[in-house]
Short mmCIF file of C-alpha atoms in Angstrom, two decimals:
data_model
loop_
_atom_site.label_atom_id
_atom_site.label_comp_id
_atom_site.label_asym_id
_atom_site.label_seq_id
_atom_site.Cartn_x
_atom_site.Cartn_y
_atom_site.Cartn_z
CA UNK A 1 0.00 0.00 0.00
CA UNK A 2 0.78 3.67 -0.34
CA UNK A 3 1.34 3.68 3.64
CA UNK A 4 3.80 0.70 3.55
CA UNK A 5 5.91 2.90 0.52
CA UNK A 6 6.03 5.70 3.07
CA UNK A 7 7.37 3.72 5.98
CA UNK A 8 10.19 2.03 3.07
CA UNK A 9 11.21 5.66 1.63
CA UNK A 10 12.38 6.48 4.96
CA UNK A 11 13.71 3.72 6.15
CA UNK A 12 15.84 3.40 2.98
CA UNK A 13 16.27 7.15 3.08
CA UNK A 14 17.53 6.52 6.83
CA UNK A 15 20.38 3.78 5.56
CA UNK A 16 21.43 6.21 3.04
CA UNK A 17 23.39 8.04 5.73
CA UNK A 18 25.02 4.76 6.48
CA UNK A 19 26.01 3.68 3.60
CA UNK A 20 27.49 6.76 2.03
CA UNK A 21 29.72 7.32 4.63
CA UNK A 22 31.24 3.48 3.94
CA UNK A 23 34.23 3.87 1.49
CA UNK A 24 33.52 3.07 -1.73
CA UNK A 25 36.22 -0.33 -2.13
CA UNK A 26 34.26 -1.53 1.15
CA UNK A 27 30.78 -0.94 -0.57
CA UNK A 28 32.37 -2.93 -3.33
CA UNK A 29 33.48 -5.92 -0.82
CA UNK A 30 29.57 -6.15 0.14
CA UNK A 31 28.61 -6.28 -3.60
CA UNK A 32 30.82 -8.85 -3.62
CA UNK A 33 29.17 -10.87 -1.06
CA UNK A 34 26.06 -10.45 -2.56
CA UNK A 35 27.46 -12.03 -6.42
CA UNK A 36 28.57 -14.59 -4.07
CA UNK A 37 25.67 -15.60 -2.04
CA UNK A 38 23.36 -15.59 -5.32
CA UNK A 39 25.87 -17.85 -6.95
CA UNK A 40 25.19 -20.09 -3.97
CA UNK A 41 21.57 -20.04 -5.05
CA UNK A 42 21.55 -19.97 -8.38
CA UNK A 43 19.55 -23.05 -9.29
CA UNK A 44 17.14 -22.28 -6.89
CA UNK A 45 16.48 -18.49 -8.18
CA UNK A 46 16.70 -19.64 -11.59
CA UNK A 47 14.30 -22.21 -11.09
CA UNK A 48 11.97 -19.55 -9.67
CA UNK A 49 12.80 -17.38 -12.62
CA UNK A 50 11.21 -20.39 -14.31
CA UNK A 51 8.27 -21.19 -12.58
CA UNK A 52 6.83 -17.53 -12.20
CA UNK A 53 7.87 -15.68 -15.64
CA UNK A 54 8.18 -18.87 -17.89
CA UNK A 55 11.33 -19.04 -19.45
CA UNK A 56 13.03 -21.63 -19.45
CA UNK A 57 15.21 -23.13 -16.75
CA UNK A 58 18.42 -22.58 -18.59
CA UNK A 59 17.74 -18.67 -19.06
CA UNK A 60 16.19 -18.69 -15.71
CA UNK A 61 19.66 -19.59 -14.40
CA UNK A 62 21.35 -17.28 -16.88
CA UNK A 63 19.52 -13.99 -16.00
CA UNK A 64 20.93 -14.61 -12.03
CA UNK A 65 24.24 -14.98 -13.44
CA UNK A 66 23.99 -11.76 -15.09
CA UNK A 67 23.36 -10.29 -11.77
CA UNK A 68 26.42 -12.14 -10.43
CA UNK A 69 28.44 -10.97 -13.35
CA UNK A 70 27.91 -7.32 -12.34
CA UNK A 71 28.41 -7.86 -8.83
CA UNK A 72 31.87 -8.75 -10.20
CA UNK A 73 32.22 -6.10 -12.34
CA UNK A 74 30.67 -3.51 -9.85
CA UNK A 75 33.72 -4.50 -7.33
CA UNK A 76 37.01 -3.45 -9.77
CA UNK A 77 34.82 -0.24 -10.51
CA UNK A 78 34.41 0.59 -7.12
CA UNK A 79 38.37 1.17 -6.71
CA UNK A 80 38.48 3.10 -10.39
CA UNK A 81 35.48 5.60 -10.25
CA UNK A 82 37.11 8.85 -10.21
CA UNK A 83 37.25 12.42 -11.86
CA UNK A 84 40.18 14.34 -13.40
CA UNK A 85 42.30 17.07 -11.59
CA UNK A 86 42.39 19.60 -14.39
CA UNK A 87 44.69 22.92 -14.70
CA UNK A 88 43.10 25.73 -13.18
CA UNK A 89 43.39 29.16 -15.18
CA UNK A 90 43.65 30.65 -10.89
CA UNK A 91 47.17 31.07 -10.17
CA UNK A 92 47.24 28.71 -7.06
CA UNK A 93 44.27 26.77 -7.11
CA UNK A 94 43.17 23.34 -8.40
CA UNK A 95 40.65 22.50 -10.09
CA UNK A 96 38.50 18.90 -9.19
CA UNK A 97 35.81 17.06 -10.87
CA UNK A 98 34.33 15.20 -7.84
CA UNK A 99 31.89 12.50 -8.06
CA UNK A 100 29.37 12.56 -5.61
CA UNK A 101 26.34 9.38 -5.10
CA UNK A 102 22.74 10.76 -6.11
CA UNK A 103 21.23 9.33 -2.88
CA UNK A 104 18.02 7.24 -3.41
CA UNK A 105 17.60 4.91 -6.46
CA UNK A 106 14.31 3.89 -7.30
CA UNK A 107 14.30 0.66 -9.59
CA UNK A 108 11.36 -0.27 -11.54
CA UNK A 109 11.84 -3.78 -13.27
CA UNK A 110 9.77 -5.37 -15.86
CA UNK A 111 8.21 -9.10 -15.32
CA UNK A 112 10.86 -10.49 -18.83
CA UNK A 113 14.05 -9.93 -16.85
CA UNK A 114 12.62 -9.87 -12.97
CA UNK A 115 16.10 -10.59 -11.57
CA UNK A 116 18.84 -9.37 -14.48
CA UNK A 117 17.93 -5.68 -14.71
CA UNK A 118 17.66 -5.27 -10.75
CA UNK A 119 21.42 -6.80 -11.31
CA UNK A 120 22.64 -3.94 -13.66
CA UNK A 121 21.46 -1.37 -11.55
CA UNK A 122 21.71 -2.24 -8.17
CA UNK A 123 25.35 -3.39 -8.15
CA UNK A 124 25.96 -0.41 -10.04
CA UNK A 125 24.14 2.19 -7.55
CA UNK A 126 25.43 0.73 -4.65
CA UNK A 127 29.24 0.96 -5.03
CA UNK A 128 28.71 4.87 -6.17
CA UNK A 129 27.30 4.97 -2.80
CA UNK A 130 23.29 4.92 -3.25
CA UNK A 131 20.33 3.14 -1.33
CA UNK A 132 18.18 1.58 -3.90
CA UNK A 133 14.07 0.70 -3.83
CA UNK A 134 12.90 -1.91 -5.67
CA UNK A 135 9.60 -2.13 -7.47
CA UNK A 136 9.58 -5.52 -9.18
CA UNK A 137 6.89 -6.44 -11.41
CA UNK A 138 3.38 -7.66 -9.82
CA UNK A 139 3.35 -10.46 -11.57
CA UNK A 140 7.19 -11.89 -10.50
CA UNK A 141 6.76 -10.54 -6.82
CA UNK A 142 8.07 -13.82 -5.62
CA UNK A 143 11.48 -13.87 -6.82
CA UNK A 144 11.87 -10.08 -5.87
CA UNK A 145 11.18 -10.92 -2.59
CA UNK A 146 13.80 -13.52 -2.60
CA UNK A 147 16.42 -11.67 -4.26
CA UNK A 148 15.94 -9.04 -1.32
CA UNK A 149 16.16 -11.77 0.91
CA UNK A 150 19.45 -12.84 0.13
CA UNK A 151 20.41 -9.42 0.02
CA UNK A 152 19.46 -8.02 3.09
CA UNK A 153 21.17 -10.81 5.60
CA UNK A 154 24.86 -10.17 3.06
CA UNK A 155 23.75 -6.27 4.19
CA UNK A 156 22.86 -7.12 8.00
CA UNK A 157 25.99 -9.55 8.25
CA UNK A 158 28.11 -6.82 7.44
CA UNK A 159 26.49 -4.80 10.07
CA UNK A 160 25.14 -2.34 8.09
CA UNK A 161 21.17 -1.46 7.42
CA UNK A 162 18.91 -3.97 5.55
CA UNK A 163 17.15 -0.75 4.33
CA UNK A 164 20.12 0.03 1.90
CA UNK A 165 18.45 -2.07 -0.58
CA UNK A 166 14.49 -2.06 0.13
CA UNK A 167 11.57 -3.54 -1.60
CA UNK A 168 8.07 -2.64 -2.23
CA UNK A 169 5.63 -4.90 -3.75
CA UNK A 170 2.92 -3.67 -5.62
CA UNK A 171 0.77 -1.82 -8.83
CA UNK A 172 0.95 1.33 -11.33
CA UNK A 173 -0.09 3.12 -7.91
CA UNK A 174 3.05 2.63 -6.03
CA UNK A 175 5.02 3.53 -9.85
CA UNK A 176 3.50 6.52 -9.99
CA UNK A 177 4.02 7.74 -6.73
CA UNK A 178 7.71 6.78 -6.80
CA UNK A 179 8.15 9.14 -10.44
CA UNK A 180 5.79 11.85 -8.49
CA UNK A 181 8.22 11.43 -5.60
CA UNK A 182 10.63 13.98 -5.02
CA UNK A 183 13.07 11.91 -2.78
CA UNK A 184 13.76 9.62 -5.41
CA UNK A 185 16.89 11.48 -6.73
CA UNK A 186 17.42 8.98 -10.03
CA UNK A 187 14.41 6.61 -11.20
CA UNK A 188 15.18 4.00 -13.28
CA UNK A 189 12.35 2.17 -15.20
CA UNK A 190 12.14 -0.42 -17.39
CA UNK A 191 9.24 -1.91 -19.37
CA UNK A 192 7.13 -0.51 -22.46
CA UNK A 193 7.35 2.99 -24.18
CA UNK A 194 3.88 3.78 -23.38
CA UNK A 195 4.33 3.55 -19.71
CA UNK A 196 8.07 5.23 -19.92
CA UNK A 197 6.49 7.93 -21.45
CA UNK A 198 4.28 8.81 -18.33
CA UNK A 199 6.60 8.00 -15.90
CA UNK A 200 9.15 10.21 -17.93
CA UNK A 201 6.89 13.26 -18.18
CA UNK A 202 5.84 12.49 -14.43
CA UNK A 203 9.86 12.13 -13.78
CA UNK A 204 10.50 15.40 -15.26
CA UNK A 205 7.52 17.35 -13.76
CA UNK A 206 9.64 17.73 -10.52
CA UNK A 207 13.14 18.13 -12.83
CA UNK A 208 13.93 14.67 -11.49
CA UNK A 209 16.72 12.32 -13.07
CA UNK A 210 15.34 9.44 -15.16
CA UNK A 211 16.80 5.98 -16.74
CA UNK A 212 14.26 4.93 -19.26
CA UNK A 213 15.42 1.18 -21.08
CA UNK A 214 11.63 0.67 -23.22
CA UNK A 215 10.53 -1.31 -26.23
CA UNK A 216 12.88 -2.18 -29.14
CA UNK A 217 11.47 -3.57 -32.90
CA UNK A 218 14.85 -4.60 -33.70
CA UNK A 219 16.22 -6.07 -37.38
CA UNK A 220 18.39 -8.39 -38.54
CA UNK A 221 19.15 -7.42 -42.18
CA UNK A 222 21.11 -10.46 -44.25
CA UNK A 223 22.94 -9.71 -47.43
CA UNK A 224 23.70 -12.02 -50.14
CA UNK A 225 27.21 -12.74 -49.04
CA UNK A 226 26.13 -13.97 -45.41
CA UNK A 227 27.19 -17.18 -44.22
CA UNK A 228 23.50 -18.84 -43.85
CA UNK A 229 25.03 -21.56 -41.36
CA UNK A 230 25.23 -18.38 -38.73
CA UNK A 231 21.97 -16.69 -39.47
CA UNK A 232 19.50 -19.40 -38.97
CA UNK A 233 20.36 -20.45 -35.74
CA UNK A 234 20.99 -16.76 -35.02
CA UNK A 235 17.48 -15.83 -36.53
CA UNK A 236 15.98 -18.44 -34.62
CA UNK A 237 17.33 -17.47 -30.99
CA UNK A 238 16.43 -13.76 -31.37
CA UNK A 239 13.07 -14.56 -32.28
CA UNK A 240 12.07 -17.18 -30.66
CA UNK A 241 14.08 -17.25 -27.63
CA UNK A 242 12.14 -15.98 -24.25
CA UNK A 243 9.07 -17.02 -26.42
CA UNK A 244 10.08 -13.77 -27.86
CA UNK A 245 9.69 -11.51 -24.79
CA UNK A 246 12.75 -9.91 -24.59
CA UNK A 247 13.06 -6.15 -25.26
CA UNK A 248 16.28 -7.09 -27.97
CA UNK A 249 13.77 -10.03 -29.74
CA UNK A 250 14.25 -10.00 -33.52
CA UNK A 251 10.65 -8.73 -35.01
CA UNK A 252 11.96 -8.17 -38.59
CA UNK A 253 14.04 -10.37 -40.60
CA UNK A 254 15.04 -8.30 -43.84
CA UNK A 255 16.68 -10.80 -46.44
CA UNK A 256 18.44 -10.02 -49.49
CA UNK A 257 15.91 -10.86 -52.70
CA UNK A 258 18.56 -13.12 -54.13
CA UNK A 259 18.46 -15.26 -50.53
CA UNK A 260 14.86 -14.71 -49.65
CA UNK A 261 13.02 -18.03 -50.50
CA UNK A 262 16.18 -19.96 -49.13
CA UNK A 263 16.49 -18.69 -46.11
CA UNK A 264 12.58 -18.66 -45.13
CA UNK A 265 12.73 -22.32 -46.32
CA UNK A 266 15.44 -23.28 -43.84
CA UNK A 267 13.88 -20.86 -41.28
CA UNK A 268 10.82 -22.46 -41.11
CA UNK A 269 12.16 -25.64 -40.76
CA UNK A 270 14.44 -24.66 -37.79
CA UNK A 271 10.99 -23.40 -36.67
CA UNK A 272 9.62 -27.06 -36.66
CA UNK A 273 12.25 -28.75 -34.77
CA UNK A 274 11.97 -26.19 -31.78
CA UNK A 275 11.14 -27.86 -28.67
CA UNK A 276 8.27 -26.56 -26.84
CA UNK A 277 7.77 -27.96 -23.65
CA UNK A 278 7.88 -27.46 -19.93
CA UNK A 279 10.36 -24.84 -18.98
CA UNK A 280 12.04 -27.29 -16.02
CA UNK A 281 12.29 -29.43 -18.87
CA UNK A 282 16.14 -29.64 -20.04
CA UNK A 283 15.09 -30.47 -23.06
CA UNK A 284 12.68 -27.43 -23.70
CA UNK A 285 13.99 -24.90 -25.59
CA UNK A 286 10.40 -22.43 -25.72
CA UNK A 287 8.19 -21.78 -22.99
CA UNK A 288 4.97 -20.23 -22.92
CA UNK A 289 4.02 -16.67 -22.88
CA UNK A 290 3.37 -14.54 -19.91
CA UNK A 291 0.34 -13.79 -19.47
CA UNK A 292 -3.35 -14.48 -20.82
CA UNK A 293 -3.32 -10.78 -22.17
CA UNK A 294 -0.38 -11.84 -23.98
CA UNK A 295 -1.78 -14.60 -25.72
CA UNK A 296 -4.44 -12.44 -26.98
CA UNK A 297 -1.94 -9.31 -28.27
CA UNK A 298 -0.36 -12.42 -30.03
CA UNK A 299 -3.49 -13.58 -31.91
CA UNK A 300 -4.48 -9.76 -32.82
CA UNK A 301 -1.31 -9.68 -34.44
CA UNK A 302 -1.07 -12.65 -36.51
CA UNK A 303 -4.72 -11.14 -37.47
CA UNK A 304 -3.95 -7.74 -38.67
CA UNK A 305 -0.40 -8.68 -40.01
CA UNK A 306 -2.69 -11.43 -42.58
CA UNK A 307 -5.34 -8.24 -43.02
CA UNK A 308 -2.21 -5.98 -44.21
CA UNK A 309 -1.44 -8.98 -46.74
CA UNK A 310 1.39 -11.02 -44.83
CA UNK A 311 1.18 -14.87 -45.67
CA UNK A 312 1.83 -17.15 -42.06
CA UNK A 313 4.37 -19.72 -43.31
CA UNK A 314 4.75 -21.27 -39.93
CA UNK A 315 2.87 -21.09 -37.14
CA UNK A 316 0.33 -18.23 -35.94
CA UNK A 317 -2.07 -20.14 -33.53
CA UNK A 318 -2.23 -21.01 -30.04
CA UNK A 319 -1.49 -24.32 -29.25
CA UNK A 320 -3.59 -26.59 -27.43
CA UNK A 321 -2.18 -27.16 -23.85
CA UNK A 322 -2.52 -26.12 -20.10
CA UNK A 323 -0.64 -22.72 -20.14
CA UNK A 324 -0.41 -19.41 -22.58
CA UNK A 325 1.41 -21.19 -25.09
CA UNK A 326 1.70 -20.00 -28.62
CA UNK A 327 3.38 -21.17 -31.96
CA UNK A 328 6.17 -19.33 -32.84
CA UNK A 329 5.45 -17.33 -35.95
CA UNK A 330 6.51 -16.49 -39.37
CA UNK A 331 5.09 -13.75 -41.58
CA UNK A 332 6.01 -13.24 -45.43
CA UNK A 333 4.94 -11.02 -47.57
CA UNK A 334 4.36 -7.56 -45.64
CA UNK A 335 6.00 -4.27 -46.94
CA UNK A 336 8.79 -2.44 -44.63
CA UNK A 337 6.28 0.25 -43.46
CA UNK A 338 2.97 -1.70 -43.02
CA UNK A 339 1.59 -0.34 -39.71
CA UNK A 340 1.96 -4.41 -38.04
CA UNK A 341 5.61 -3.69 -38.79
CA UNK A 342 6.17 -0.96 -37.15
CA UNK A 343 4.49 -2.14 -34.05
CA UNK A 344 6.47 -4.22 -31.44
CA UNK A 345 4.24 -7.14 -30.55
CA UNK A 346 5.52 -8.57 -26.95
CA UNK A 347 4.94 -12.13 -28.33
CA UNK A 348 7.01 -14.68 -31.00
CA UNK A 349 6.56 -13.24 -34.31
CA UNK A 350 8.83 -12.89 -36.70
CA UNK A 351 8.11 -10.31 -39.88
CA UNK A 352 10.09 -11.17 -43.23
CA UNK A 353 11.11 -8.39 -45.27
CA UNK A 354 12.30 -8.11 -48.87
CA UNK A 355 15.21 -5.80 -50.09
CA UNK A 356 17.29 -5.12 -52.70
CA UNK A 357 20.42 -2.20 -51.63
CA UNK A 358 22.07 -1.90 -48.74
CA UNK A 359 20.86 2.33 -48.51
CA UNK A 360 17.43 1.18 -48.55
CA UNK A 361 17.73 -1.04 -45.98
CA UNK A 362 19.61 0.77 -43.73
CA UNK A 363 16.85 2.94 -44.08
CA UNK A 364 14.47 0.87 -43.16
CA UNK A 365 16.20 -0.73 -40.17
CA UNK A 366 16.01 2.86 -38.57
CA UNK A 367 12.42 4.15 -39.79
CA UNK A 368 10.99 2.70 -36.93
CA UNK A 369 10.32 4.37 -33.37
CA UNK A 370 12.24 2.26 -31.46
CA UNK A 371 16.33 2.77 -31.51
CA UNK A 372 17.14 -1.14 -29.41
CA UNK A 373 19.08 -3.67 -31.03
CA UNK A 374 19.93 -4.05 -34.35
CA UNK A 375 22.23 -6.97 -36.09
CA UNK A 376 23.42 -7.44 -40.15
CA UNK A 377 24.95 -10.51 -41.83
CA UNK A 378 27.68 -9.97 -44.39
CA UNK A 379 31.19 -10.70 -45.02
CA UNK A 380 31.77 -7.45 -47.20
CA UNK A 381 34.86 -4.79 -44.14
CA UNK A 382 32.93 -2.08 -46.01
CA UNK A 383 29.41 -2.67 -45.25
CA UNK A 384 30.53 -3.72 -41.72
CA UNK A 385 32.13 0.23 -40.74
CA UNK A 386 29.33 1.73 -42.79
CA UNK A 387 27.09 0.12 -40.64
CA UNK A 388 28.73 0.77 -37.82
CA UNK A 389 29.17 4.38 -38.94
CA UNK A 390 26.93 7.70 -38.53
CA UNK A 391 25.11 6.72 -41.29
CA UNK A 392 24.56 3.12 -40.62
CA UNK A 393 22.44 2.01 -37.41
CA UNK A 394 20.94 4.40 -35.48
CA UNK A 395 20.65 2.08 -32.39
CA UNK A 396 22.16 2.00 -29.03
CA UNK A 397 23.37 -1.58 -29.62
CA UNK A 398 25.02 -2.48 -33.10
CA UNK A 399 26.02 -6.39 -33.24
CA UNK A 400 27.75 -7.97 -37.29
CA UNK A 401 27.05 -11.51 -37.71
CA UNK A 402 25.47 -12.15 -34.14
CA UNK A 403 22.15 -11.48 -33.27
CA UNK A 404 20.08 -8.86 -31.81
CA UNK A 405 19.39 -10.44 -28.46
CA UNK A 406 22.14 -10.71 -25.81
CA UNK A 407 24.42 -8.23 -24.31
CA UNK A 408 27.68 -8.34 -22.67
CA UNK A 409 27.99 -6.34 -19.47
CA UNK A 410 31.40 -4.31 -19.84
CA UNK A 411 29.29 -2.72 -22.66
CA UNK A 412 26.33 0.31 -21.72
CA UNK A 413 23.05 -1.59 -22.80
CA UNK A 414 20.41 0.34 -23.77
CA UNK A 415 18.59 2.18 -26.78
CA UNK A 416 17.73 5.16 -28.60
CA UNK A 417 14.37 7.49 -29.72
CA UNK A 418 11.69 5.44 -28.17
CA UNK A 419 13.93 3.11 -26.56
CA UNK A 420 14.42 6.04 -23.92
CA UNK A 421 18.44 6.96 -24.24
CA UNK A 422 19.07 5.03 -20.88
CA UNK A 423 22.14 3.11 -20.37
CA UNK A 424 22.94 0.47 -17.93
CA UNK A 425 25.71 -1.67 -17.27
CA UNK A 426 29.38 -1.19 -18.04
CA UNK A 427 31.48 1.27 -20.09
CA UNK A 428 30.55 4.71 -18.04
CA UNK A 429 27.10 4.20 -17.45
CA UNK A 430 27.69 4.57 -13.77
CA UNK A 431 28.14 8.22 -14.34
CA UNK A 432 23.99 8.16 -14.51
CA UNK A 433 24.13 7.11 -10.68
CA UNK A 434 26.39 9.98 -9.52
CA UNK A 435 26.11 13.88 -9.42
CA UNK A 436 29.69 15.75 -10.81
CA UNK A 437 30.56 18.47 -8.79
CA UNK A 438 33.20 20.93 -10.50
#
């Protein structure tokens, strides 16, 4: 309730004091801790991963090691963040860029990720000194809970507040009043551009600091020189992979004309040999989708895409078992710019595009809204820096013969336009956690 978020602002607000005044390679040595007593309960967590989002176990297990991997990361950076002594103009005086901690991190997480993106920013905010609150997604409240769990006895065992990394569970109530809230000094949300929007405008209302990380409608564009033994298993895993409910999913395939038929051909029968299953299931390489809503947002899809003249050459229905499982999709047929196109479906479909020059396609890689993940096949040096180039993809993440899902964490993840222009992670996104002082 609204009462409970009152009593956890201050509280966390309270072990802010603490934890500010701890050195920073100490903070680091906790972080530490925590990568360490998650790795003891990996299975476990990734099995819940499993059980209340519905990926499978194997990405279940995967997203905690993310978290571990920037608890890693988060300790050599806690002995390296610094800023420059520069030459003062003052006879006499020095000149320091100091980097101070914002104070109060408010985390919003989406239910795709419910453990990962907690990772990236709460290893992160902590070793530049902040208190973080967590809003998890309603729908994954259980393995937020036992994240903070796990977290909070590394915190108390060290002696220091609980608080420093709180948790409230709950609706779009308790989001709004952390954007409306003026002791929130950065907010980081992540989930879908429509909600970004109003927590951005909320966000920026009270000239707050915001981290937005929203939808991507990412491409993979294939030229006729690809090697096809990389894209179809590459194709497949971006699309399909997380039943396709990952903000870097592959939505639109764009294939050279000369490769077209081919490649849908060998696509589609990838498609048939995926194993869709139980997620515990080792063998199970597709779960089922989310929610019911889902579901639903899948089969209006599939319906306007055929209404806009796509043909389904593989799947498009919802298969008949216990749970919100779906086929994963293929759709031929559909220009570049047909409205279905342009609009990122949470849900496994996969849109196949024709083209013939690599300026046209380009072109249309970036002519949507979103600015995510973006990934092209070739062989050709040339194509590879123009793509890579100010004139090439206008995304936040640019992969060459690997696809559009899947991020490493010494790089800044995060996206462009719609996408929000947040970055998480490595490189110097940490700088988004701090306040410079000159």
């Amino acid at each position: 309730s609204l009462e409970d978020y009152e009593e956890t602002v201050k509280k966390a607000r309270e072990a802010w004091k603490v934890w500010a005044d701890i050195p920073a390679p100490k903070r680091g040595e906790i972080v530490r801790q925590i990568g360490d007593a998650l790795r003891q309960k990996i299975k476990v967590l990734g099995s819940l991963v499993s059980l209340e989002m519905g990926k499978i176990f194997v990405e279940g297990v995967g997203e905690v090691q993310e978290y571990v991997d920037v608890c890693d990361y988060a300790v050599g950076l806690s002995r390296m963040i610094g800023g420059p002594i520069l030459p003062s103009e003052r006879p006499g005086h020095a000149l320091i860029e100091q980097w101070n901690p914002v104070g109060l991190v408010g985390i919003i997480t989406a239910f795709n990720f419910p453990v990962a993106v907690y990772g990236w920013n709460s290893a992160i905010a902590m070793i530049c000194g902040n208190a973080c609150l967590w809003k998890g997604a309603p729908t994954t409240s259980l393995i937020s809970v036992a994240v903070t769990k796990i977290i909070a006895k590394v915190l108390e065992d060290n002696k220091v507040p609980g608080a420093i990394c709180s948790l409230v569970c709950g609706g779009a109530d308790i989001g709004a009043a952390m954007a409306k809230d003026e002791r929130m000094d950065l907010l980081s949300f992540t989930g879908s551009t429509k909600v970004g929007k109003q927590v951005a405008l909320m966000v920026q209302e009270r000239f707050g600091r915001s981290l937005l990380e929203l939808g991507g409608n990412n491409a993979i564009i294939v030229f006729e020189d690809a090697d096809l033994n990389l894209v179809i298993p590459s194709a497949l895993f971006a699309a399909v992979g997380t039943a396709g409910q990952r903000c870097t999913t592959a939505r639109r395939l764009f294939l050279h004309e000369s490769i077209h038929d081919e490649v849908v051909a060998k696509l589609a029968k990838a498609y048939a040999q995926v194993r869709i299953g139980d997620p515990w299931d080792s063998e199970t390489l597709y779960g089922p989708l989310h929610t019911k809503a889902a579901v639903k947002m899948f089969l209006d899809a599939v319906e306007q895409a055929k209404q806009q003249g796509g043909s389904v050459v593989y799947g498009g229905k919802v298969i008949n078992r216990p749970g919100n499982y779906v086929e994963p999709t293929i759709v031929t047929g559909l220009p570049h710019n047909a409205p279905i196109v342009h609009t990122e479906t949470f849900a496994p479909i996969l849109y196949v595009l024709k083209f013939k020059e690599e300026d046209e396609v380009f072109a249309w890689n970036n002519e949507v809204k979103q600015g995510l993940s973006s990934s092209i096949f070739t062989k050709d040096l040339g194509r590879i820096f123009r793509w890579l180039g100010p004139k090439g993809s206008d995304c936040g993440i640019v992969n060459v013969n690997i696809p559009t899902s899947g991020a490493e964490i010494g790089g800044a993840f995060g996206g462009e336009k719609h996408t929000g222009g947040g970055r998480e992670s490595g490189s110097d996104s940490w700088k988004l956690y701090m306040r410079r002082s000159t």
